[in-house]
């Protein structure tokens, strides 16, 4: 990947969830003294989280980890919507996709 989608999507999902960088970092499992700085570095693209960290971030933000890696914006929105839907809505999304 030459240009990561992670920083942009991470910031958008975090802001949509209403969490600060510090709170998200703490919920992901970072020490409270470095949580904000680590999330800030990820959002600015200074550092890229490994897949395990992305999975933990995704769980806290209630999206699938694939959302952070998907290059196609429309597909990323579908992944996010599907991730945050209940079982009945997921069935509808799958039927529409098929």
Short mmCIF file of N, CA and C in Angstrom, two decimals:
data_model
loop_
_atom_site.label_atom_id
_atom_site.label_comp_id
_atom_site.label_asym_id
_atom_site.label_seq_id
_atom_site.Cartn_x
_atom_site.Cartn_y
_atom_site.Cartn_z
N UNK A 1 0.84 -1.18 0.00
CA UNK A 1 0.00 0.00 0.00
C UNK A 1 0.88 1.25 0.00
N UNK A 2 0.70 2.06 -0.99
CA UNK A 2 1.49 3.28 -1.02
C UNK A 2 0.88 4.35 -0.13
N UNK A 3 -0.40 4.46 -0.14
CA UNK A 3 -1.07 5.44 0.73
C UNK A 3 -2.11 4.72 1.56
N UNK A 4 -1.93 4.71 2.85
CA UNK A 4 -2.81 3.97 3.74
C UNK A 4 -4.16 4.67 3.92
N UNK A 5 -5.19 3.88 3.97
CA UNK A 5 -6.53 4.40 4.24
C UNK A 5 -6.80 4.45 5.74
N UNK A 6 -5.94 3.84 6.51
CA UNK A 6 -6.17 3.73 7.95
C UNK A 6 -6.30 5.08 8.64
N UNK A 7 -5.38 6.04 8.45
CA UNK A 7 -5.50 7.30 9.20
C UNK A 7 -6.84 8.02 9.00
N UNK A 8 -7.25 8.16 7.77
CA UNK A 8 -8.49 8.87 7.46
C UNK A 8 -9.71 8.16 8.05
N UNK A 9 -9.77 6.85 7.86
CA UNK A 9 -10.93 6.09 8.34
C UNK A 9 -10.95 6.00 9.86
N UNK A 10 -9.78 5.87 10.45
CA UNK A 10 -9.69 5.79 11.91
C UNK A 10 -10.21 7.08 12.54
N UNK A 11 -9.75 8.20 12.02
CA UNK A 11 -10.19 9.48 12.58
C UNK A 11 -11.70 9.66 12.40
N UNK A 12 -12.20 9.35 11.20
CA UNK A 12 -13.64 9.51 10.94
C UNK A 12 -14.48 8.62 11.85
N UNK A 13 -14.08 7.36 11.98
CA UNK A 13 -14.85 6.43 12.82
C UNK A 13 -14.78 6.82 14.29
N UNK A 14 -13.61 7.27 14.72
CA UNK A 14 -13.47 7.70 16.12
C UNK A 14 -14.33 8.91 16.40
N UNK A 15 -14.27 9.90 15.51
CA UNK A 15 -15.08 11.12 15.71
C UNK A 15 -16.57 10.80 15.68
N UNK A 16 -16.96 9.91 14.76
CA UNK A 16 -18.38 9.52 14.69
C UNK A 16 -18.83 8.83 15.97
N UNK A 17 -17.92 8.09 16.60
CA UNK A 17 -18.28 7.39 17.84
C UNK A 17 -18.33 8.33 19.04
N UNK A 18 -17.76 9.54 18.89
CA UNK A 18 -17.76 10.50 19.97
C UNK A 18 -16.66 10.28 21.00
N UNK A 19 -15.70 9.43 20.67
CA UNK A 19 -14.61 9.15 21.60
C UNK A 19 -13.42 10.07 21.33
N UNK A 20 -12.73 10.45 22.38
CA UNK A 20 -11.47 11.18 22.22
C UNK A 20 -10.39 10.17 21.85
N UNK A 21 -9.26 10.68 21.38
CA UNK A 21 -8.15 9.79 21.08
C UNK A 21 -7.71 9.04 22.34
N UNK A 22 -7.68 9.72 23.45
CA UNK A 22 -7.25 9.10 24.70
C UNK A 22 -8.19 7.98 25.13
N UNK A 23 -9.48 8.25 25.10
CA UNK A 23 -10.45 7.24 25.53
C UNK A 23 -10.40 6.02 24.60
N UNK A 24 -10.32 6.26 23.29
CA UNK A 24 -10.22 5.14 22.36
C UNK A 24 -8.96 4.33 22.65
N UNK A 25 -7.84 5.02 22.82
CA UNK A 25 -6.59 4.32 23.11
C UNK A 25 -6.66 3.47 24.36
N UNK A 26 -7.26 4.01 25.39
CA UNK A 26 -7.41 3.26 26.65
C UNK A 26 -8.30 2.04 26.44
N UNK A 27 -9.40 2.22 25.72
CA UNK A 27 -10.31 1.08 25.47
C UNK A 27 -9.66 0.01 24.60
N UNK A 28 -8.73 0.43 23.74
CA UNK A 28 -8.00 -0.52 22.90
C UNK A 28 -6.98 -1.31 23.73
N UNK A 29 -6.56 -0.72 24.86
CA UNK A 29 -5.65 -1.43 25.74
C UNK A 29 -4.31 -0.75 25.95
N UNK A 30 -4.18 0.48 25.47
CA UNK A 30 -2.93 1.23 25.68
C UNK A 30 -2.93 1.84 27.07
N UNK A 31 -1.75 2.03 27.61
CA UNK A 31 -1.58 2.71 28.88
C UNK A 31 -2.14 4.13 28.76
N UNK A 32 -2.81 4.60 29.79
CA UNK A 32 -3.47 5.90 29.72
C UNK A 32 -2.51 7.06 29.45
N UNK A 33 -1.23 6.88 29.77
CA UNK A 33 -0.27 7.96 29.58
C UNK A 33 0.23 8.07 28.14
N UNK A 34 0.02 7.02 27.33
CA UNK A 34 0.45 7.06 25.93
C UNK A 34 -0.71 6.91 24.96
N UNK A 35 -1.90 6.64 25.48
CA UNK A 35 -3.06 6.34 24.63
C UNK A 35 -3.35 7.43 23.61
N UNK A 36 -3.41 8.67 24.06
CA UNK A 36 -3.73 9.78 23.15
C UNK A 36 -2.65 9.96 22.10
N UNK A 37 -1.40 9.91 22.50
CA UNK A 37 -0.29 10.10 21.56
C UNK A 37 -0.25 8.99 20.51
N UNK A 38 -0.49 7.76 20.92
CA UNK A 38 -0.47 6.64 19.96
C UNK A 38 -1.59 6.78 18.95
N UNK A 39 -2.79 7.10 19.41
CA UNK A 39 -3.92 7.25 18.48
C UNK A 39 -3.67 8.43 17.55
N UNK A 40 -3.09 9.50 18.07
CA UNK A 40 -2.79 10.66 17.25
C UNK A 40 -1.79 10.30 16.15
N UNK A 41 -0.79 9.52 16.48
CA UNK A 41 0.20 9.10 15.48
C UNK A 41 -0.43 8.21 14.42
N UNK A 42 -1.35 7.36 14.81
CA UNK A 42 -2.05 6.51 13.84
C UNK A 42 -2.92 7.37 12.92
N UNK A 43 -3.62 8.33 13.49
CA UNK A 43 -4.52 9.18 12.69
C UNK A 43 -3.75 10.10 11.74
N UNK A 44 -2.54 10.47 12.10
CA UNK A 44 -1.72 11.33 11.24
C UNK A 44 -0.88 10.51 10.26
N UNK A 45 -0.89 9.20 10.40
CA UNK A 45 -0.13 8.35 9.50
C UNK A 45 1.36 8.30 9.82
N UNK A 46 1.74 8.80 11.01
CA UNK A 46 3.14 8.76 11.44
C UNK A 46 3.55 7.30 11.66
N UNK A 47 2.68 6.54 12.29
CA UNK A 47 2.88 5.11 12.51
C UNK A 47 1.62 4.39 12.04
N UNK A 48 1.79 3.13 11.63
CA UNK A 48 0.66 2.32 11.20
C UNK A 48 0.47 1.20 12.21
N UNK A 49 -0.74 1.04 12.73
CA UNK A 49 -0.97 -0.04 13.70
C UNK A 49 -0.87 -1.40 13.02
N UNK A 50 -0.39 -2.39 13.76
CA UNK A 50 -0.38 -3.75 13.19
C UNK A 50 -1.81 -4.27 13.15
N UNK A 51 -1.99 -5.41 12.48
CA UNK A 51 -3.34 -5.91 12.27
C UNK A 51 -4.06 -6.22 13.58
N UNK A 52 -3.34 -6.76 14.54
CA UNK A 52 -3.95 -7.07 15.84
C UNK A 52 -4.50 -5.80 16.49
N UNK A 53 -3.76 -4.72 16.40
CA UNK A 53 -4.21 -3.44 16.97
C UNK A 53 -5.41 -2.91 16.19
N UNK A 54 -5.38 -3.04 14.87
CA UNK A 54 -6.52 -2.60 14.06
C UNK A 54 -7.77 -3.40 14.45
N UNK A 55 -7.62 -4.69 14.69
CA UNK A 55 -8.77 -5.50 15.12
C UNK A 55 -9.33 -5.01 16.45
N UNK A 56 -8.46 -4.64 17.38
CA UNK A 56 -8.93 -4.14 18.68
C UNK A 56 -9.62 -2.78 18.52
N UNK A 57 -9.05 -1.92 17.68
CA UNK A 57 -9.66 -0.62 17.39
C UNK A 57 -11.03 -0.83 16.76
N UNK A 58 -11.09 -1.73 15.80
CA UNK A 58 -12.35 -2.02 15.10
C UNK A 58 -13.42 -2.51 16.08
N UNK A 59 -13.03 -3.36 17.00
CA UNK A 59 -14.00 -3.88 17.98
C UNK A 59 -14.57 -2.76 18.83
N UNK A 60 -13.71 -1.85 19.27
CA UNK A 60 -14.17 -0.73 20.10
C UNK A 60 -15.10 0.18 19.29
N UNK A 61 -14.75 0.41 18.01
CA UNK A 61 -15.54 1.32 17.17
C UNK A 61 -16.72 0.62 16.48
N UNK A 62 -16.85 -0.68 16.71
CA UNK A 62 -17.96 -1.48 16.18
C UNK A 62 -18.01 -1.46 14.65
N UNK A 63 -16.84 -1.67 14.05
CA UNK A 63 -16.74 -1.84 12.59
C UNK A 63 -15.83 -3.03 12.34
N UNK A 64 -15.91 -3.59 11.16
CA UNK A 64 -15.01 -4.68 10.80
C UNK A 64 -13.65 -4.10 10.45
N UNK A 65 -12.60 -4.82 10.76
CA UNK A 65 -11.24 -4.34 10.46
C UNK A 65 -11.06 -4.06 8.97
N UNK A 66 -11.79 -4.76 8.12
CA UNK A 66 -11.68 -4.55 6.66
C UNK A 66 -12.00 -3.10 6.28
N UNK A 67 -12.84 -2.45 7.05
CA UNK A 67 -13.21 -1.05 6.79
C UNK A 67 -11.97 -0.16 6.72
N UNK A 68 -11.00 -0.42 7.56
CA UNK A 68 -9.81 0.43 7.62
C UNK A 68 -8.85 0.21 6.45
N UNK A 69 -8.97 -0.93 5.78
CA UNK A 69 -8.05 -1.27 4.69
C UNK A 69 -8.65 -1.10 3.30
N UNK A 70 -9.95 -1.05 3.20
CA UNK A 70 -10.63 -1.02 1.91
C UNK A 70 -10.32 0.28 1.16
N UNK A 71 -9.84 0.17 -0.07
CA UNK A 71 -9.50 1.35 -0.87
C UNK A 71 -10.74 2.00 -1.49
N UNK A 72 -11.74 1.22 -1.82
CA UNK A 72 -12.94 1.73 -2.46
C UNK A 72 -13.86 2.36 -1.40
N UNK A 73 -14.14 3.63 -1.54
CA UNK A 73 -14.92 4.36 -0.54
C UNK A 73 -16.34 3.80 -0.40
N UNK A 74 -16.98 3.47 -1.50
CA UNK A 74 -18.34 2.93 -1.44
C UNK A 74 -18.37 1.58 -0.73
N UNK A 75 -17.42 0.73 -1.06
CA UNK A 75 -17.35 -0.57 -0.40
C UNK A 75 -17.05 -0.41 1.09
N UNK A 76 -16.19 0.53 1.43
CA UNK A 76 -15.89 0.79 2.84
C UNK A 76 -17.16 1.20 3.59
N UNK A 77 -17.98 2.03 2.96
CA UNK A 77 -19.25 2.43 3.59
C UNK A 77 -20.17 1.23 3.78
N UNK A 78 -20.19 0.34 2.80
CA UNK A 78 -21.02 -0.87 2.91
C UNK A 78 -20.50 -1.74 4.06
N UNK A 79 -19.20 -1.91 4.14
CA UNK A 79 -18.61 -2.71 5.23
C UNK A 79 -18.99 -2.11 6.57
N UNK A 80 -18.87 -0.80 6.68
CA UNK A 80 -19.19 -0.13 7.95
C UNK A 80 -20.67 -0.29 8.30
N UNK A 81 -21.53 -0.05 7.32
CA UNK A 81 -22.97 -0.18 7.56
C UNK A 81 -23.32 -1.61 7.97
N UNK A 82 -22.76 -2.58 7.26
CA UNK A 82 -23.02 -3.98 7.56
C UNK A 82 -22.54 -4.32 8.98
N UNK A 83 -21.35 -3.86 9.32
CA UNK A 83 -20.78 -4.14 10.64
C UNK A 83 -21.65 -3.63 11.78
N UNK A 84 -22.29 -2.49 11.55
CA UNK A 84 -23.04 -1.84 12.61
C UNK A 84 -24.54 -2.18 12.57
N UNK A 85 -24.91 -3.12 11.71
CA UNK A 85 -26.33 -3.47 11.56
C UNK A 85 -26.71 -4.68 12.40
N UNK A 86 -28.00 -4.76 12.70
CA UNK A 86 -28.50 -5.95 13.38
C UNK A 86 -28.66 -7.09 12.37
N UNK A 87 -28.99 -8.26 12.84
CA UNK A 87 -29.07 -9.44 11.98
C UNK A 87 -30.06 -9.27 10.83
N UNK A 88 -31.21 -8.69 11.11
CA UNK A 88 -32.23 -8.51 10.07
C UNK A 88 -31.74 -7.57 8.97
N UNK A 89 -31.12 -6.48 9.35
CA UNK A 89 -30.61 -5.53 8.36
C UNK A 89 -29.45 -6.15 7.57
N UNK A 90 -28.63 -6.97 8.23
CA UNK A 90 -27.55 -7.64 7.52
C UNK A 90 -28.09 -8.55 6.42
N UNK A 91 -29.20 -9.24 6.71
CA UNK A 91 -29.83 -10.09 5.71
C UNK A 91 -30.28 -9.27 4.50
N UNK A 92 -30.86 -8.11 4.75
CA UNK A 92 -31.31 -7.22 3.67
C UNK A 92 -30.13 -6.73 2.83
N UNK A 93 -29.06 -6.39 3.49
CA UNK A 93 -27.86 -5.91 2.78
C UNK A 93 -27.31 -7.03 1.91
N UNK A 94 -27.26 -8.25 2.44
CA UNK A 94 -26.76 -9.38 1.64
C UNK A 94 -27.66 -9.67 0.44
N UNK A 95 -28.97 -9.61 0.66
CA UNK A 95 -29.90 -9.83 -0.46
C UNK A 95 -29.73 -8.76 -1.53
N UNK A 96 -29.54 -7.54 -1.13
CA UNK A 96 -29.33 -6.47 -2.11
C UNK A 96 -28.03 -6.66 -2.87
N UNK A 97 -27.02 -7.14 -2.18
CA UNK A 97 -25.72 -7.34 -2.81
C UNK A 97 -25.74 -8.47 -3.83
N UNK A 98 -26.54 -9.46 -3.54
CA UNK A 98 -26.63 -10.61 -4.44
C UNK A 98 -27.49 -10.28 -5.63
#
